[in-house]
Amino acid sequence: MKITLSAFIDEASPNIYKQIEVLKKNNINNIELRSIDGKNVLDFSIEEAKKYYEIYKENGINVYSLGSPIGKVDIDCDFNEYKTKFLHLLEIAKIFNTSRIRIFSFFKAYDKKDMVFTYLNELVNLAKKENIELFHENEKDIYGDVLSRVEEIINNVKGIKVIYDPANFIQVGEESFLTIDSLINKVDYFHIKDVKKDSGEIVPAGEGDGNIERIINLLDRDIVFSLEPHLKIFEGYNNIDNSELKNKYIFSSNEEAFDVASNHLKNLLCKCGFKEKEGYFEKENSSKRIKYGIIGLGNQGTNYALNLFEKGLIKNSDLVAMCDIDQAKIDLMKSKTHLNVCYFLDYKELIDSKLCDAILIETPHYIHPEIAKYALTHNVNVILDKPAGVYTKQVRIMNEIAAKSDAKFTMMFNQRTNCVYRKMKEMIKNGDIGEFVRVTWIITDWFRTKHYYDTGKWRATYRGEGGGVLINQCPHQLDLIQWVLDKTPSFVTSFVQFGKYHDIEVEDEVTAFLEYDNNATGVFITTTGEAPGTNRLEISGTKGKLICENDKLIFYKNLIDSQEFLLNSNESFAKPEVEIIEIETDKKNEQHKGIINNFTSYLLNEEPLFVDGKEGIKGVELMNAIELSGWLNSKRISIPVDEELYIKELRKHCKNSKNKDLKMPRFE
């Protein structure tokens, strides 16, 4: 994969000879021509254009595109007159031997989108007659400033191309993750400018919130990066942007500012595995792809194969093998997929085949650790779906093997990718809620019918699943309640009802009381028999509380720490004043796709691992403590749980299982 560098070189100098000097010094051979001597390309005469073209050509500089201001006018302009300027620009483009022109989508146009689409379509068609393409740049104050309107332009203007400027999106309040993920495969080239979201400071690439490194890592095709750093005021800047340039970096000259911008981008490319060539960067390991296998072709394994891998949503990877003990499931998969994969009836044969760099384990709960251990001891990387296991002893042994293996290991904790939970974790870590006091999670919207439990003999059995609502529906919540807080309870007392709503042997109603080492407490309530249910996570601290419900995060912020107010107030019934804030997030929630893509990038040394597989034991620990307390008539259980006691009690329940057709599980 190749990334070619271009630049708005007028930011280094207005003088054409100085521009060429700076370009050569920075090993850049392409430019996006915007101005020379302070004069915009739109205003060049034919004679000037010919003269400048010859100078660039003699010095080996290629005009990749024209950075024109077309479309940076009021939508109510005299469009017929404006087209005259545009037709002149087309002639200028031909002189500079470029087929690309950057354009915008008109000021004061938010309520006149039909006019925007009409004008843009007409400009695109005029350019097409001259074999020239128009590239729309997202920019503040024009119609195509935010993601939704950029997508409208793409869908309504036939033949228009797309430029992505990360800083411009941030400056209009868009979240970089959302815009990147939505447009990454639609962008024709990038403008490289970065900005800090909170302060508005323009900074070198990689220093701001534009997530330029992530853009680089997500790309899987040749593309152009055009440097437009805006690190220092340059001649003609006010004609481009009349806002105040915020910048904490001080440079002695425009040339120095450009050099810094160039070096930062080049360092970022090298960090992402690219090597500098003559005027471009090439990825050294661009041919490396991760080969995956899926073990278990039930609902989840099938979903990964057909909706993620077959649709190409997992980058730099190939699905090469699948396995299930049921030949009928394999035959069904063969009829549904166009993927060229090898099929196996035995997971060991798949792993021993050495076809796969990594596997996804999508089997019944009891054998999750068994398969993971075999893979890890054979140096095959593992993505393990929830839960990590049924009881802590088998998970602990699996973790010990993982620690000794050269293979990598992650858990499919896809709910950790949810922007709301990530933001809660960030705020708590930053001390926004003060000293943690209480957590309450009511997660009662798992309503299940009798028909649901009748669809599989293994469902709601100790032999098949190892438990009920805790191990089937709640593993993500049992993980999150600890991950978000970065705390594990010290003691658990639970009130568990087995088959309260359904004719099943396992729990379908749970209320657990949690005790923490700082005297904080918690309550976890769940069921599969309540409708309408609730999903509400509330975490309280001395400085306020966070409430997560209906995909929104609300912060009730105490203006004075509650403990400080409690000790110092002279009134009996006074309370701290509270400010209610709806918290903004990055709106990113990549779920299963995000976990697999992260693991792929991690294996390719492109980004850090998001979920350490060994953390899977924490949710199993809490699940076991709640279950054991319920079995022992609400006895107070300490964490870590007594592993042997838990296995003893679980074995009893398996032995007495109503479904004798299922085999007794093997215990460690």
XYZ file of C-alpha atoms in Angstrom:
668
model
C 0.000 0.000 0.000
C 1.282 3.427 -0.948
C 0.523 6.884 0.474
C 1.687 9.714 -1.783
C 2.354 13.129 -0.250
C 1.053 16.362 -1.689
C 0.946 19.821 -0.105
C -0.574 23.273 -0.038
C 2.886 24.688 -0.465
C 1.720 28.311 -0.402
C 1.676 27.876 3.389
C 5.482 27.677 3.303
C 5.983 30.656 0.993
C 4.077 32.705 -1.605
C 7.158 32.706 -3.866
C 7.177 29.884 -6.391
C 10.952 29.331 -6.248
C 10.929 29.207 -2.456
C 7.998 26.769 -2.625
C 10.043 24.458 -4.841
C 13.019 24.688 -2.483
C 10.891 23.690 0.521
C 9.227 20.858 -1.404
C 12.568 19.365 -2.422
C 13.903 19.662 1.103
C 10.878 17.703 2.361
C 11.008 15.134 -0.472
C 7.522 16.066 -1.728
C 6.921 16.100 -5.481
C 3.189 16.916 -5.659
C 1.225 20.028 -4.775
C -2.379 21.091 -4.390
C -2.048 24.443 -6.084
C -3.957 27.190 -4.292
C -1.986 30.418 -4.756
C 1.273 31.975 -5.898
C 2.403 35.406 -4.725
C -0.871 35.709 -2.820
C -2.959 35.321 -5.987
C -5.522 32.523 -6.002
C -5.433 29.966 -8.802
C -8.964 30.982 -9.771
C -7.613 34.417 -10.674
C -4.621 33.270 -12.738
C -4.543 34.479 -16.301
C -3.881 31.922 -19.008
C -0.383 33.394 -19.484
C 0.409 33.226 -15.754
C -0.775 29.631 -15.579
C 1.453 28.612 -18.473
C 4.461 30.359 -16.929
C 3.977 28.775 -13.504
C 3.368 25.334 -15.017
C 6.687 25.445 -16.866
C 8.551 26.463 -13.702
C 7.036 23.592 -11.694
C 7.620 21.143 -14.539
C 11.273 22.102 -14.946
C 11.797 21.409 -11.255
C 10.010 18.055 -11.191
C 6.912 19.269 -9.339
C 3.564 17.781 -10.322
C 0.303 19.694 -9.770
C -1.822 16.899 -8.293
C -4.935 19.071 -7.964
C -6.143 22.655 -7.888
C -7.088 23.829 -4.400
C -9.740 26.156 -5.730
C -12.286 28.177 -3.724
C -15.154 27.180 -6.037
C -18.322 26.813 -3.965
C -17.110 29.126 -1.213
C -19.739 31.691 -2.155
C -23.246 32.484 -1.072
C -25.807 30.068 -2.542
C -27.819 33.083 -3.767
C -25.035 34.261 -6.058
C -25.628 34.811 -9.763
C -24.833 31.207 -10.655
C -24.681 31.793 -14.417
C -22.055 34.477 -13.878
C -20.240 32.238 -11.395
C -20.054 29.462 -13.980
C -17.950 31.770 -16.159
C -15.264 31.737 -13.460
C -15.570 27.985 -13.196
C -15.141 27.484 -16.934
C -11.987 29.600 -16.735
C -10.735 27.371 -13.915
C -11.250 24.302 -16.087
C -8.911 25.854 -18.654
C -6.372 26.544 -15.907
C -6.578 22.899 -14.785
C -5.818 21.683 -18.298
C -2.789 23.968 -18.475
C -1.443 22.492 -15.228
C -2.112 19.000 -16.608
C -4.340 17.995 -13.685
C -7.737 16.315 -13.782
C -8.660 17.268 -10.200
C -10.240 20.380 -8.689
C -11.147 20.856 -5.017
C -14.551 22.515 -4.480
C -17.019 23.404 -1.684
C -20.823 23.386 -1.336
C -21.881 27.022 -0.842
C -22.432 29.295 2.142
C -25.868 29.935 3.699
C -27.247 26.815 2.089
C -28.527 24.642 4.946
C -32.202 25.126 4.003
C -31.553 25.106 0.236
C -30.190 21.659 -0.379
C -32.022 21.209 -3.673
C -30.171 24.259 -5.024
C -26.893 22.861 -3.674
C -27.415 19.530 -5.420
C -28.516 21.223 -8.656
C -25.506 23.553 -8.754
C -23.024 20.831 -7.837
C -24.435 18.433 -10.433
C -24.139 21.131 -13.083
C -20.518 21.872 -12.125
C -19.639 18.164 -12.105
C -21.154 17.718 -15.571
C -19.311 20.749 -16.960
C -16.029 19.384 -15.581
C -16.736 15.915 -16.903
C -16.876 17.292 -20.462
C -13.241 18.337 -19.997
C -12.246 14.994 -18.371
C -11.873 16.744 -15.012
C -13.258 15.504 -11.677
C -14.474 17.643 -8.780
C -13.542 16.804 -5.188
C -15.758 18.135 -2.405
C -14.072 19.129 0.872
C -15.968 19.240 4.158
C -15.650 22.766 5.569
C -17.363 24.822 8.253
C -20.177 27.185 7.231
C -20.895 25.434 3.908
C -23.681 22.920 3.248
C -21.323 19.941 3.393
C -19.887 20.726 6.806
C -21.130 17.761 8.865
C -21.165 14.043 8.141
C -24.887 13.734 7.377
C -24.787 16.480 4.737
C -21.544 15.194 3.213
C -23.296 11.847 2.793
C -26.281 13.629 1.224
C -23.956 15.218 -1.321
C -22.376 11.855 -2.123
C -25.816 10.321 -2.644
C -27.295 13.181 -4.678
C -24.442 14.490 -6.822
C -23.483 11.867 -9.369
C -19.773 11.653 -10.035
C -18.591 13.932 -7.222
C -15.477 12.832 -5.341
C -14.697 13.249 -1.634
C -11.893 14.955 0.296
C -11.759 14.297 4.036
C -10.339 16.986 6.339
C -10.290 15.719 9.949
C -9.758 19.135 11.533
C -12.661 20.685 9.642
C -15.015 17.997 10.945
C -13.868 18.552 14.528
C -14.307 22.311 14.193
C -18.018 21.817 13.481
C -18.481 19.460 16.439
C -18.331 16.119 14.640
C -16.722 13.095 16.315
C -13.719 11.795 14.423
C -14.432 8.088 14.993
C -17.924 8.409 13.525
C -16.835 10.388 10.459
C -13.818 8.156 9.800
C -15.787 4.922 10.024
C -18.595 6.262 7.836
C -16.404 7.751 5.086
C -13.138 5.779 5.119
C -14.097 3.759 2.015
C -15.658 6.736 0.190
C -12.759 9.196 0.486
C -10.663 9.855 -2.624
C -7.880 11.713 -0.817
C -7.195 13.407 2.517
C -6.236 16.868 3.674
C -3.932 16.539 6.657
C -4.698 19.140 9.299
C -5.187 18.410 13.010
C -6.867 20.275 15.857
C -7.539 19.877 19.561
C -11.264 19.551 20.165
C -11.460 21.365 23.504
C -9.175 24.343 22.843
C -9.502 24.663 19.063
C -5.698 24.786 18.738
C -4.323 23.815 15.334
C -1.532 21.297 15.904
C 0.786 19.041 13.859
C -0.632 15.739 12.601
C -1.151 13.256 15.411
C -1.113 15.863 18.186
C -4.847 16.631 18.044
C -8.179 14.824 18.043
C -8.359 14.113 14.312
C -7.271 10.494 14.857
C -4.997 10.673 11.828
C -3.057 7.629 13.004
C -6.289 5.644 13.005
C -7.045 6.827 9.474
C -3.634 5.546 8.375
C -4.196 2.176 10.042
C -7.663 1.707 8.550
C -6.603 2.408 4.970
C -6.148 -0.591 2.702
C -5.536 1.093 -0.663
C -3.183 3.563 -2.353
C -4.157 7.155 -1.587
C -2.878 10.749 -1.406
C -2.330 12.807 1.764
C -2.252 16.535 1.034
C -0.607 18.597 3.785
C -2.664 21.646 4.746
C -1.208 22.278 8.209
C -2.396 25.856 9.054
C 0.292 26.048 11.742
C 1.076 29.675 10.986
C -0.679 32.598 9.291
C 0.426 32.794 5.661
C -0.196 35.224 2.828
C -3.750 34.799 1.653
C -4.921 33.041 4.835
C -7.685 35.576 5.462
C -9.099 34.832 2.029
C -9.350 31.166 3.017
C -10.477 31.380 6.643
C -11.507 34.569 8.407
C -11.454 32.959 11.857
C -8.676 33.501 14.379
C -5.918 30.910 14.102
C -5.439 29.277 17.497
C -2.018 27.756 17.873
C 0.222 27.141 20.847
C 3.215 26.366 18.610
C 5.465 29.334 17.833
C 7.502 29.289 14.626
C 10.065 31.734 13.372
C 8.865 31.398 9.773
C 6.248 29.796 7.573
C 8.937 27.506 6.213
C 9.719 26.211 9.688
C 6.013 25.631 10.371
C 5.683 23.650 7.145
C 8.785 21.574 7.935
C 7.347 20.671 11.356
C 4.023 19.665 9.775
C 5.806 17.525 7.198
C 8.028 15.811 9.763
C 5.127 15.036 12.101
C 3.158 13.367 9.311
C 6.191 11.409 8.145
C 6.937 10.226 11.692
C 3.321 9.133 12.050
C 3.506 7.162 8.821
C 6.717 5.465 9.946
C 5.104 4.622 13.287
C 2.293 2.906 11.362
C 4.703 0.691 9.462
C 5.358 2.790 6.348
C 8.779 3.392 4.834
C 9.677 6.605 2.994
C 10.447 6.342 -0.708
C 10.902 9.107 -3.296
C 7.854 11.324 -2.715
C 5.677 8.622 -1.181
C 5.469 6.127 1.690
C 4.992 2.389 1.309
C 3.771 0.008 3.980
C 6.375 -2.607 4.701
C 3.940 -5.295 5.877
C 1.025 -4.308 3.638
C 0.803 -7.838 2.243
C 0.370 -9.404 5.693
C -3.149 -10.585 6.459
C -4.478 -12.508 9.446
C -6.067 -15.862 8.648
C -9.025 -16.657 10.904
C -10.943 -19.803 11.756
C -14.350 -20.031 13.455
C -15.054 -22.925 15.833
C -18.778 -23.352 16.419
C -21.368 -22.514 13.744
C -24.333 -21.598 15.893
C -25.964 -18.167 15.794
C -22.843 -16.202 16.701
C -20.336 -18.111 14.598
C -22.660 -17.878 11.602
C -23.119 -14.142 12.186
C -19.357 -13.553 12.189
C -18.888 -15.542 8.986
C -21.735 -14.060 6.948
C -22.131 -10.539 8.326
C -18.550 -9.589 9.145
C -16.012 -11.626 7.178
C -18.021 -12.210 4.005
C -18.974 -8.516 3.862
C -15.326 -7.506 4.213
C -15.828 -5.630 7.491
C -12.763 -7.175 9.130
C -9.688 -5.410 7.758
C -6.495 -7.177 6.675
C -7.969 -10.597 7.299
C -9.364 -13.704 5.638
C -11.698 -16.364 6.990
C -10.036 -19.610 5.904
C -11.529 -22.348 8.108
C -14.707 -23.242 10.002
C -15.551 -26.067 12.369
C -18.607 -27.647 13.965
C -19.313 -31.126 15.331
C -22.648 -31.083 13.459
C -22.257 -31.876 9.746
C -25.692 -30.360 9.078
C -24.469 -26.959 10.271
C -21.427 -27.229 8.030
C -23.625 -28.140 5.042
C -25.912 -25.194 5.787
C -22.931 -22.833 5.974
C -21.618 -24.135 2.651
C -24.962 -23.284 1.061
C -24.966 -19.742 2.448
C -21.423 -18.482 1.976
C -19.306 -17.671 -1.042
C -16.139 -17.786 1.036
C -13.513 -20.325 0.047
C -12.848 -22.041 3.375
C -11.866 -25.448 4.712
C -14.332 -27.243 7.020
C -13.596 -29.453 10.019
C -15.651 -31.602 12.401
C -12.962 -31.532 15.111
C -11.518 -28.294 16.512
C -8.142 -29.953 17.122
C -7.867 -30.826 13.437
C -8.580 -27.224 12.497
C -5.906 -25.933 14.883
C -3.407 -28.657 13.893
C -3.915 -27.822 10.192
C -1.893 -24.628 10.728
C -4.222 -22.839 8.328
C -5.140 -20.203 10.896
C -3.262 -17.426 12.631
C -6.213 -16.935 14.993
C -9.526 -18.547 15.921
C -12.875 -17.370 17.245
C -14.422 -19.762 19.797
C -18.245 -19.861 19.550
C -19.095 -23.133 21.306
C -21.040 -24.146 24.460
C -19.681 -22.526 27.618
C -18.024 -25.500 29.315
C -15.547 -26.114 26.488
C -14.509 -22.486 25.950
C -11.342 -22.887 28.095
C -10.636 -26.361 26.693
C -10.431 -25.122 23.099
C -8.586 -21.940 24.076
C -5.930 -23.923 25.954
C -5.353 -26.214 22.973
C -4.984 -23.253 20.626
C -2.676 -21.317 22.946
C -0.393 -24.307 23.471
C -0.190 -24.644 19.667
C 0.643 -20.936 19.202
C -2.690 -20.028 17.605
C -4.132 -16.696 18.698
C -7.561 -16.688 20.345
C -10.696 -14.558 20.434
C -12.928 -16.170 23.049
C -16.621 -15.326 23.179
C -18.297 -14.771 26.534
C -18.187 -16.188 29.116
C -14.541 -17.124 29.616
C -15.781 -20.312 31.271
C -18.387 -21.669 33.645
C -16.263 -21.637 36.807
C -13.115 -19.824 37.854
C -10.786 -22.802 38.196
C -10.961 -23.692 34.502
C -10.543 -20.028 33.570
C -7.600 -19.536 35.929
C -5.785 -22.546 34.419
C -6.508 -21.195 30.926
C -5.049 -17.808 31.938
C -1.901 -19.486 33.284
C -1.404 -21.201 29.930
C -2.042 -17.927 28.085
C 0.625 -16.194 30.154
C 3.223 -18.763 29.047
C 2.181 -18.853 25.393
C 3.573 -16.728 22.578
C 0.055 -16.612 21.129
C -2.224 -13.653 21.900
C -5.581 -13.825 23.634
C -8.604 -11.536 23.837
C -12.214 -11.755 25.023
C -15.214 -10.786 22.925
C -16.262 -8.086 25.380
C -17.896 -6.094 22.607
C -19.917 -3.976 25.057
C -16.667 -2.335 26.144
C -16.619 -0.617 22.746
C -19.865 1.205 23.598
C -19.133 4.937 23.792
C -21.347 5.381 26.875
C -19.525 2.776 28.971
C -16.139 3.984 27.780
C -17.059 7.539 28.770
C -18.275 6.416 32.202
C -14.992 4.615 32.793
C -13.021 7.667 31.679
C -14.962 10.044 33.958
C -14.653 7.774 36.988
C -10.922 7.312 36.389
C -10.533 11.100 36.114
C -12.206 11.557 39.504
C -15.322 13.296 38.168
C -17.649 11.483 40.589
C -15.238 11.699 43.520
C -15.039 8.789 45.949
C -17.122 5.850 44.696
C -20.158 5.257 46.948
C -22.683 2.997 45.237
C -23.449 1.158 42.015
C -26.909 -0.037 40.984
C -27.590 -1.937 37.795
C -31.141 -2.961 36.994
C -30.950 -5.082 33.867
C -34.358 -6.717 33.568
C -35.076 -6.433 29.842
C -33.972 -9.984 29.007
C -37.594 -11.177 28.669
C -37.693 -14.755 27.358
C -40.682 -16.956 26.503
C -41.197 -20.669 27.090
C -40.597 -21.164 23.372
C -37.123 -19.682 23.719
C -36.132 -22.259 26.311
C -37.728 -25.066 24.297
C -35.559 -24.348 21.212
C -32.527 -26.217 22.590
C -32.117 -29.077 25.062
C -28.996 -27.415 26.411
C -30.763 -24.162 27.268
C -31.340 -23.342 30.936
C -29.598 -26.491 32.186
C -26.613 -26.933 34.470
C -25.168 -29.630 32.220
C -25.560 -27.601 29.024
C -24.987 -23.980 30.089
C -23.829 -24.103 33.694
C -26.478 -21.627 34.818
C -29.252 -19.323 33.671
C -29.611 -15.575 33.270
C -26.212 -14.910 34.876
C -24.157 -17.039 32.505
C -26.279 -16.679 29.369
C -27.606 -13.129 29.293
C -25.437 -11.184 31.795
C -21.723 -11.908 31.181
C -21.227 -8.506 29.534
C -22.828 -6.653 32.438
C -20.859 -8.676 35.006
C -17.722 -7.664 33.107
C -18.719 -4.017 32.665
C -19.725 -3.398 36.267
C -16.112 -4.138 37.200
C -14.394 -2.689 34.115
C -16.152 0.684 34.305
C -15.413 1.028 38.025
C -12.017 -0.687 37.890
C -13.138 -2.367 41.120
C -14.189 -5.881 42.095
C -16.511 -6.490 45.064
C -15.007 -8.099 48.146
C -18.237 -9.805 49.247
C -21.500 -10.839 47.592
C -24.835 -11.791 49.109
C -27.493 -12.824 46.630
C -31.157 -13.695 46.577
C -31.661 -16.071 43.671
C -34.822 -17.739 42.449
C -34.659 -20.778 40.189
C -37.442 -21.280 37.674
C -39.547 -18.483 39.117
C -41.127 -17.591 35.762
C -40.237 -20.607 33.606
C -40.157 -24.381 34.000
C -36.352 -24.451 34.157
C -33.800 -25.640 36.718
C -31.539 -22.588 36.634
C -31.905 -19.007 37.848
C -34.254 -16.605 36.082
C -34.441 -13.964 38.861
C -31.454 -12.497 40.734
C -30.890 -9.708 43.237
C -27.291 -9.449 44.427
C -25.863 -7.161 47.121
C -22.220 -6.182 46.529
C -19.739 -4.932 49.132
C -16.499 -3.142 48.223
C -13.301 -2.646 50.187
C -13.880 1.127 50.515
C -17.284 0.497 52.180
C -19.106 1.263 48.937
C -22.017 -1.017 48.083
C -23.881 -2.161 45.016
C -27.028 -3.901 43.840
C -27.319 -6.011 40.688
C -30.837 -7.027 39.630
C -31.651 -9.189 36.624
C -34.343 -11.528 35.305
C -35.718 -13.114 32.137
C -39.335 -12.943 33.305
C -40.166 -9.259 33.621
C -41.827 -7.069 31.018
C -41.448 -4.243 30.361
C -37.929 -4.432 31.656
C -35.332 -1.834 32.561
C -31.691 -1.313 31.720
C -30.349 1.392 34.028
C -26.808 1.684 35.373
C -26.299 4.246 38.133
C -22.920 4.935 39.731
C -22.754 7.380 42.622
C -19.814 9.154 44.185
C -19.237 12.047 46.527
C -19.079 14.519 43.627
C -22.212 13.282 41.867
C -23.735 10.360 40.018
C -23.702 8.990 36.487
C -26.858 7.462 35.041
C -26.721 5.398 31.877
C -30.126 4.629 30.392
C -31.607 4.563 26.872
C -28.141 5.079 25.331
C -27.751 8.413 27.133
C -25.311 9.366 29.863
C -26.448 11.962 32.402
C -24.127 13.423 35.061
C -25.703 14.842 38.193
C -22.760 16.927 39.343
C -22.543 18.084 42.959
C -21.207 21.626 43.018
C -19.699 20.758 46.425
C -18.438 17.298 47.368
C -21.218 15.604 49.376
C -18.929 14.583 52.237
C -17.461 18.052 52.468
C -20.981 19.531 52.469
C -22.205 16.973 55.026
C -19.465 17.902 57.489
C -19.521 21.663 57.027
C -23.132 22.699 56.399
C -24.916 24.676 59.151
C -28.353 23.519 57.945
C -30.094 20.264 58.871
C -31.870 19.499 55.622
C -29.659 21.241 53.112
C -28.269 19.419 50.086
C -25.437 20.288 47.713
C -26.549 22.123 44.591
C -26.590 19.901 41.531
C -25.857 20.629 37.893
C -27.449 18.180 35.430
C -25.297 17.561 32.348
C -25.965 15.316 29.377
C -22.509 13.965 28.605
C -21.252 13.984 25.025
C -19.476 10.872 23.782
C -17.593 10.046 20.598
C -20.711 8.107 19.479
C -18.541 5.182 18.451
C -19.873 1.708 19.198
C -18.160 -0.859 16.975
C -19.238 -3.922 18.957
C -18.064 -7.322 17.609
C -16.529 -5.801 14.484
C -14.486 -3.451 16.645
C -13.087 -6.236 18.831
C -12.062 -8.390 15.850
C -10.576 -5.453 13.951
C -8.637 -4.381 17.035
C -7.271 -7.907 17.526
C -6.280 -8.046 13.850
C -4.477 -4.712 14.082
C -2.832 -5.821 17.327
C -1.494 -8.977 15.669
C -0.126 -6.778 12.869
C 1.549 -4.476 15.441
C -0.643 -1.575 14.349
C -2.426 -0.731 17.611
C -2.565 -1.829 21.265
C -4.845 -4.618 22.442
C -8.177 -3.290 23.707
C -9.244 -6.302 25.823
C -6.718 -8.502 27.612
C -8.180 -12.017 27.467
C -7.058 -12.778 30.998
C -9.622 -10.246 32.300
C -12.395 -12.703 31.447
C -12.022 -14.336 34.836
C -13.418 -11.272 36.630
C -16.931 -11.682 35.300
C -16.868 -15.435 35.961
C -15.702 -14.719 39.523
C -18.654 -12.425 40.177
C -21.076 -14.799 38.469
C -19.834 -17.707 40.600
C -20.098 -15.666 43.802
C -23.710 -14.664 43.062
C -24.662 -18.220 42.068
C -22.956 -19.817 45.068
C -24.638 -17.442 47.508
C -27.995 -18.358 45.975
C -27.300 -22.069 46.237
C -26.276 -21.667 49.897
C -29.415 -19.807 51.018
C -28.031 -16.283 50.565
C -24.782 -16.915 52.409
C -22.297 -14.032 52.293
C -19.569 -15.109 49.824
C -16.084 -13.638 49.709
C -14.226 -12.941 46.471
C -12.144 -14.763 45.243
C -14.645 -17.610 45.608
C -13.720 -20.993 47.007
C -13.054 -22.789 43.707
C -13.406 -26.321 45.018
C -16.618 -25.522 46.893
C -18.113 -24.011 43.761
C -17.222 -27.073 41.655
C -18.657 -29.363 44.355
C -21.978 -27.504 44.348
C -22.078 -27.202 40.545
C -21.413 -30.922 40.184
C -24.411 -31.623 42.458
C -26.680 -29.479 40.316
C -25.393 -31.108 37.130
C -25.983 -34.574 38.588
C -29.555 -33.651 39.511
C -30.243 -31.942 36.166
C -33.695 -32.565 34.706
C -32.223 -33.229 31.280
C -30.417 -36.546 31.561
C -29.855 -36.658 27.782
C -26.999 -34.183 28.149
C -23.626 -35.552 29.156
C -22.100 -34.582 32.465
C -19.473 -31.901 31.819
C -15.816 -32.640 32.498
C -14.510 -30.736 35.534
C -10.921 -29.583 36.048
